[in-house]
mmCIF file of C-alpha atoms in Angstrom:
data_model
loop_
_atom_site.group_PDB
_atom_site.id
_atom_site.type_symbol
_atom_site.label_atom_id
_atom_site.label_comp_id
_atom_site.label_asym_id
_atom_site.label_seq_id
_atom_site.Cartn_x
_atom_site.Cartn_y
_atom_site.Cartn_z
ATOM 1 C CA MET S 1 -18.292 12.728 -7.202
ATOM 2 C CA THR S 2 -19.964 15.503 -5.286
ATOM 3 C CA ASP S 3 -19.139 19.190 -5.634
ATOM 4 C CA ILE S 4 -18.162 19.138 -1.951
ATOM 5 C CA TRP S 5 -15.538 16.463 -2.623
ATOM 6 C CA THR S 6 -14.131 18.394 -5.580
ATOM 7 C CA GLN S 7 -14.118 21.651 -3.637
ATOM 8 C CA ARG S 8 -12.236 20.023 -0.780
ATOM 9 C CA TRP S 9 -9.338 19.085 -3.048
ATOM 10 C CA ASP S 10 -9.395 22.350 -4.971
ATOM 11 C CA ASP S 11 -9.069 24.153 -1.642
ATOM 12 C CA ARG S 12 -6.170 21.955 -0.561
ATOM 13 C CA TYR S 13 -4.256 22.420 -3.812
ATOM 14 C CA SER S 14 -4.934 26.141 -4.289
ATOM 15 C CA SER S 15 -2.147 27.371 -1.995
ATOM 16 C CA THR S 16 1.331 28.165 -3.257
ATOM 17 C CA GLU S 17 2.926 25.378 -1.214
ATOM 18 C CA PHE S 18 2.633 21.789 -2.381
ATOM 19 C CA ALA S 19 0.308 19.883 -0.051
ATOM 20 C CA TYR S 20 2.364 16.663 -0.214
ATOM 21 C CA GLY S 21 5.664 18.147 -1.328
ATOM 22 C CA GLU S 22 7.445 18.050 -4.664
ATOM 23 C CA GLN S 23 9.386 14.811 -4.125
ATOM 24 C CA PRO S 24 7.993 11.401 -5.138
ATOM 25 C CA ASN S 25 6.606 8.878 -2.703
ATOM 26 C CA ASN S 26 9.412 6.590 -1.517
ATOM 27 C CA TYR S 27 7.688 3.302 -2.359
ATOM 28 C CA LEU S 28 6.803 4.483 -5.862
ATOM 29 C CA LYS S 29 10.365 5.704 -6.359
ATOM 30 C CA GLU S 30 11.823 2.328 -5.380
ATOM 31 C CA GLN S 31 9.485 0.321 -7.605
ATOM 32 C CA LEU S 32 9.554 2.522 -10.717
ATOM 33 C CA GLN S 33 13.320 2.402 -10.893
ATOM 34 C CA GLU S 34 13.115 -1.400 -11.200
ATOM 35 C CA ILE S 35 10.636 -1.452 -14.126
ATOM 36 C CA GLN S 36 11.405 -0.764 -17.773
ATOM 37 C CA PRO S 37 9.776 2.582 -18.671
ATOM 38 C CA GLY S 38 6.641 2.499 -20.803
ATOM 39 C CA SER S 39 3.232 4.132 -20.524
ATOM 40 C CA ILE S 40 1.947 4.799 -16.998
ATOM 41 C CA LEU S 41 -1.277 6.152 -15.487
ATOM 42 C CA PHE S 42 -1.525 8.070 -12.200
ATOM 43 C CA PRO S 43 -5.122 8.204 -10.909
ATOM 44 C CA ALA S 44 -5.958 10.863 -8.293
ATOM 45 C CA GLU S 45 -2.556 12.418 -8.956
ATOM 46 C CA GLY S 46 -3.127 15.768 -7.278
ATOM 47 C CA GLU S 47 -0.184 18.139 -7.670
ATOM 48 C CA GLY S 48 1.907 15.814 -9.810
ATOM 49 C CA ARG S 49 4.949 14.947 -7.682
ATOM 50 C CA ASN S 50 4.860 11.265 -8.636
ATOM 51 C CA ALA S 51 3.923 11.803 -12.279
ATOM 52 C CA VAL S 52 6.771 14.264 -12.764
ATOM 53 C CA PHE S 53 9.242 11.831 -11.209
ATOM 54 C CA ALA S 54 8.113 9.098 -13.621
ATOM 55 C CA ALA S 55 8.463 11.453 -16.576
ATOM 56 C CA LYS S 56 12.035 12.244 -15.514
ATOM 57 C CA LEU S 57 12.762 8.490 -15.676
ATOM 58 C CA GLY S 58 11.541 8.366 -19.266
ATOM 59 C CA TRP S 59 7.979 7.107 -18.751
ATOM 60 C CA ASN S 60 5.138 8.271 -21.015
ATOM 61 C CA VAL S 61 2.994 9.755 -18.245
ATOM 62 C CA HIS S 62 -0.774 10.144 -18.056
ATOM 63 C CA ALA S 63 -2.610 11.374 -14.977
ATOM 64 C CA PHE S 64 -6.049 12.461 -13.846
ATOM 65 C CA ASP S 65 -7.734 14.023 -10.839
ATOM 66 C CA ILE S 66 -11.054 15.705 -10.047
ATOM 67 C CA SER S 67 -9.211 18.876 -9.014
ATOM 68 C CA ALA S 68 -8.382 21.503 -11.626
ATOM 69 C CA GLU S 69 -6.195 23.200 -9.026
ATOM 70 C CA GLY S 70 -4.198 19.985 -8.693
ATOM 71 C CA ARG S 71 -3.698 19.830 -12.458
ATOM 72 C CA ASN S 72 -2.519 23.448 -12.543
ATOM 73 C CA LYS S 73 0.113 22.743 -9.890
ATOM 74 C CA ALA S 74 1.177 19.512 -11.622
ATOM 75 C CA LEU S 75 1.746 21.247 -14.946
ATOM 76 C CA LEU S 76 3.803 23.948 -13.221
ATOM 77 C CA LEU S 77 5.895 21.270 -11.524
ATOM 78 C CA ALA S 78 6.401 19.476 -14.845
ATOM 79 C CA GLN S 79 7.511 22.709 -16.473
ATOM 80 C CA LYS S 80 9.924 23.370 -13.605
ATOM 81 C CA ASN S 81 11.454 19.915 -14.192
ATOM 82 C CA ASN S 82 11.507 20.204 -18.000
ATOM 83 C CA VAL S 83 9.185 17.256 -18.600
ATOM 84 C CA SER S 84 5.673 16.881 -20.001
ATOM 85 C CA ILE S 85 2.717 14.937 -18.631
ATOM 86 C CA ALA S 86 -0.746 14.358 -20.101
ATOM 87 C CA TYR S 87 -3.122 15.366 -17.292
ATOM 88 C CA LYS S 88 -6.922 15.263 -17.445
ATOM 89 C CA VAL S 89 -9.498 16.615 -15.004
ATOM 90 C CA GLY S 90 -12.546 14.468 -14.346
ATOM 91 C CA GLU S 91 -13.810 11.146 -13.063
ATOM 92 C CA LEU S 92 -12.442 7.938 -14.556
ATOM 93 C CA GLN S 93 -15.692 6.805 -16.148
ATOM 94 C CA ALA S 94 -15.903 10.086 -18.110
ATOM 95 C CA LEU S 95 -12.357 9.917 -19.468
ATOM 96 C CA ASP S 96 -11.405 8.223 -22.731
ATOM 97 C CA TYR S 97 -8.604 5.882 -21.700
ATOM 98 C CA LYS S 98 -8.462 2.651 -23.672
ATOM 99 C CA ALA S 99 -8.360 -1.008 -22.633
ATOM 100 C CA ALA S 100 -4.798 -2.304 -22.210
ATOM 101 C CA GLN S 101 -3.409 1.199 -22.840
ATOM 102 C CA PHE S 102 -0.889 1.215 -19.984
ATOM 103 C CA ASP S 103 2.183 -0.717 -18.908
ATOM 104 C CA ALA S 104 1.784 0.428 -15.292
ATOM 105 C CA ILE S 105 -0.753 2.095 -13.000
ATOM 106 C CA ALA S 106 0.397 3.873 -9.847
ATOM 107 C CA LEU S 107 -2.120 4.273 -7.039
ATOM 108 C CA ILE S 108 -0.371 6.378 -4.408
ATOM 109 C CA TYR S 109 -2.729 7.475 -1.616
ATOM 110 C CA ALA S 110 -5.592 7.328 -4.112
ATOM 111 C CA HIS S 111 -8.305 7.192 -1.465
ATOM 112 C CA PHE S 112 -11.430 7.259 -3.596
ATOM 113 C CA PRO S 113 -14.836 7.584 -1.857
ATOM 114 C CA ALA S 114 -15.577 4.363 0.013
ATOM 115 C CA GLN S 115 -18.674 3.454 -1.987
ATOM 116 C CA ILE S 116 -16.848 3.436 -5.333
ATOM 117 C CA LYS S 117 -13.234 2.561 -4.555
ATOM 118 C CA SER S 118 -13.456 -1.146 -5.439
ATOM 119 C CA GLN S 119 -15.420 -0.399 -8.610
ATOM 120 C CA LEU S 120 -12.751 2.077 -9.710
ATOM 121 C CA HIS S 121 -9.948 -0.383 -8.978
ATOM 122 C CA ARG S 122 -11.599 -2.948 -11.239
ATOM 123 C CA MET S 123 -12.157 -0.373 -13.972
ATOM 124 C CA LEU S 124 -8.512 0.652 -13.781
ATOM 125 C CA THR S 125 -7.271 -2.908 -14.203
ATOM 126 C CA THR S 126 -8.960 -3.081 -17.612
ATOM 127 C CA LEU S 127 -6.685 -0.232 -18.737
ATOM 128 C CA LEU S 128 -3.576 -2.268 -17.945
ATOM 129 C CA ARG S 129 -2.029 -4.631 -20.456
ATOM 130 C CA SER S 130 -1.256 -8.242 -19.614
ATOM 131 C CA GLY S 131 2.122 -8.255 -17.890
ATOM 132 C CA GLY S 132 1.638 -4.693 -16.670
ATOM 133 C CA TYR S 133 2.176 -3.560 -13.090
ATOM 134 C CA VAL S 134 0.144 -1.920 -10.345
ATOM 135 C CA ILE S 135 2.126 0.008 -7.741
ATOM 136 C CA PHE S 136 -0.010 0.807 -4.707
ATOM 137 C CA GLU S 137 0.521 2.520 -1.380
ATOM 138 C CA ALA S 138 -2.308 3.841 0.791
ATOM 139 C CA PHE S 139 -3.391 3.909 4.411
ATOM 140 C CA SER S 140 -4.640 0.687 6.005
ATOM 141 C CA LYS S 141 -7.639 0.314 8.289
ATOM 142 C CA LYS S 142 -5.255 0.161 11.237
ATOM 143 C CA HIS S 143 -4.214 3.727 10.392
ATOM 144 C CA LEU S 144 -7.050 5.163 12.498
ATOM 145 C CA GLU S 145 -5.026 4.261 15.599
ATOM 146 C CA TYR S 146 -2.138 6.364 14.297
ATOM 147 C CA LEU S 147 -4.430 9.275 13.445
ATOM 148 C CA GLU S 148 -5.693 9.340 17.016
ATOM 149 C CA ARG S 149 -2.131 9.857 18.219
ATOM 150 C CA ASN S 150 -1.022 12.289 15.504
ATOM 151 C CA LYS S 151 -3.446 14.082 13.182
ATOM 152 C CA ASP S 152 -0.507 15.469 11.155
ATOM 153 C CA VAL S 153 0.077 12.082 9.524
ATOM 154 C CA GLY S 154 -3.082 12.691 7.485
ATOM 155 C CA GLY S 155 -5.368 10.255 5.722
ATOM 156 C CA PRO S 156 -9.104 9.488 5.764
ATOM 157 C CA LYS S 157 -10.855 9.478 9.118
ATOM 158 C CA ASP S 158 -13.452 6.820 8.221
ATOM 159 C CA ILE S 159 -12.516 3.153 8.192
ATOM 160 C CA GLU S 160 -14.477 2.453 4.995
ATOM 161 C CA SER S 161 -12.122 4.657 2.969
ATOM 162 C CA LEU S 162 -9.074 2.804 4.281
ATOM 163 C CA PHE S 163 -7.739 -0.502 2.914
ATOM 164 C CA SER S 164 -7.163 -4.075 4.013
ATOM 165 C CA ILE S 165 -5.105 -6.837 2.438
ATOM 166 C CA ASP S 166 -8.293 -8.822 1.779
ATOM 167 C CA GLU S 167 -9.809 -5.882 -0.124
ATOM 168 C CA ILE S 168 -6.753 -5.584 -2.327
ATOM 169 C CA LYS S 169 -6.830 -9.312 -3.067
ATOM 170 C CA ALA S 170 -10.492 -9.046 -4.061
ATOM 171 C CA ASP S 171 -10.114 -5.861 -6.131
ATOM 172 C CA PHE S 172 -7.079 -7.118 -8.060
ATOM 173 C CA GLU S 173 -8.069 -10.627 -9.028
ATOM 174 C CA GLY S 174 -6.046 -11.869 -11.960
ATOM 175 C CA PHE S 175 -2.783 -10.452 -10.617
ATOM 176 C CA ASP S 176 0.358 -12.103 -9.338
ATOM 177 C CA PHE S 177 1.158 -10.511 -5.991
ATOM 178 C CA ILE S 178 4.852 -9.694 -6.014
ATOM 179 C CA GLU S 179 4.396 -7.805 -2.744
ATOM 180 C CA LEU S 180 1.335 -7.355 -0.549
ATOM 181 C CA SER S 181 1.915 -6.220 2.999
ATOM 182 C CA GLU S 182 0.608 -4.061 5.801
ATOM 183 C CA THR S 183 3.413 -2.120 7.413
ATOM 184 C CA GLU S 184 4.244 0.849 9.616
ATOM 185 C CA ILE S 185 6.141 3.662 7.926
ATOM 186 C CA THR S 186 7.271 7.179 8.759
ATOM 187 C CA LEU S 187 6.023 9.782 6.313
ATOM 188 C CA ASN S 188 7.564 13.160 5.575
ATOM 189 C CA GLU S 189 5.588 14.395 2.575
ATOM 190 C CA GLY S 190 4.810 18.095 2.440
ATOM 191 C CA LEU S 191 2.243 19.662 4.763
ATOM 192 C CA TYR S 192 -0.214 16.792 5.229
ATOM 193 C CA HIS S 193 1.717 13.499 5.552
ATOM 194 C CA ASN S 194 3.998 13.716 8.572
ATOM 195 C CA GLY S 195 4.650 11.033 11.172
ATOM 196 C CA GLU S 196 4.119 7.321 11.646
ATOM 197 C CA GLY S 197 1.280 5.615 9.835
ATOM 198 C CA SER S 198 0.024 2.196 8.775
ATOM 199 C CA VAL S 199 -0.102 1.452 5.054
ATOM 200 C CA ILE S 200 -0.862 -1.278 2.570
ATOM 201 C CA ARG S 201 1.882 -1.754 -0.021
ATOM 202 C CA PHE S 202 1.110 -3.738 -3.133
ATOM 203 C CA LEU S 203 3.107 -4.535 -6.241
ATOM 204 C CA GLY S 204 1.147 -6.682 -8.655
ATOM 205 C CA LYS S 205 1.643 -8.002 -12.193
ATOM 206 C CA LYS S 206 -1.410 -8.608 -14.355
ATOM 207 C CA ARG S 207 -1.677 -12.106 -15.751
#
């Protein structure tokens, strides 16, 4: 990824306040509490709110992000909550995760650059064991309409970085779709996710 992309996220995460709050995403919270804890990976994890929540439930937590500032905040949050997480800085293809290493992968607002997002999804699925779960929530292509009405809800401003149900079906071939829906939700997550938005929610189990 470009230095500009990395700098953008370092800038966002460098303030004292947590950009998206310290509490976990609601959809992730609901789903994780229904799955037996094991080993879980959080791509594009930012400041660690979701990873720390998983660790408090007893998961063996791994995370990565391109932002060193995000990692610093995540480790502080983990320390505050008396848990540990294994957090790497870098791009997925440069990290040494192993095939079938994880029991779950949580993609929560992991809006990778449009030109590589599907490639990264497919790479991530190789890291998941058979029978493992993907938990996914991110903004849908319809979200642009919501952004026009309220910029405070956040999210990418280009349609290519947003998601559709058809894209998820294509990116996660070989999964049973326990849930796959496009829905309107109200977000209240820190400084940058506030208001009504349109999201794709996906819970899948790898065959």
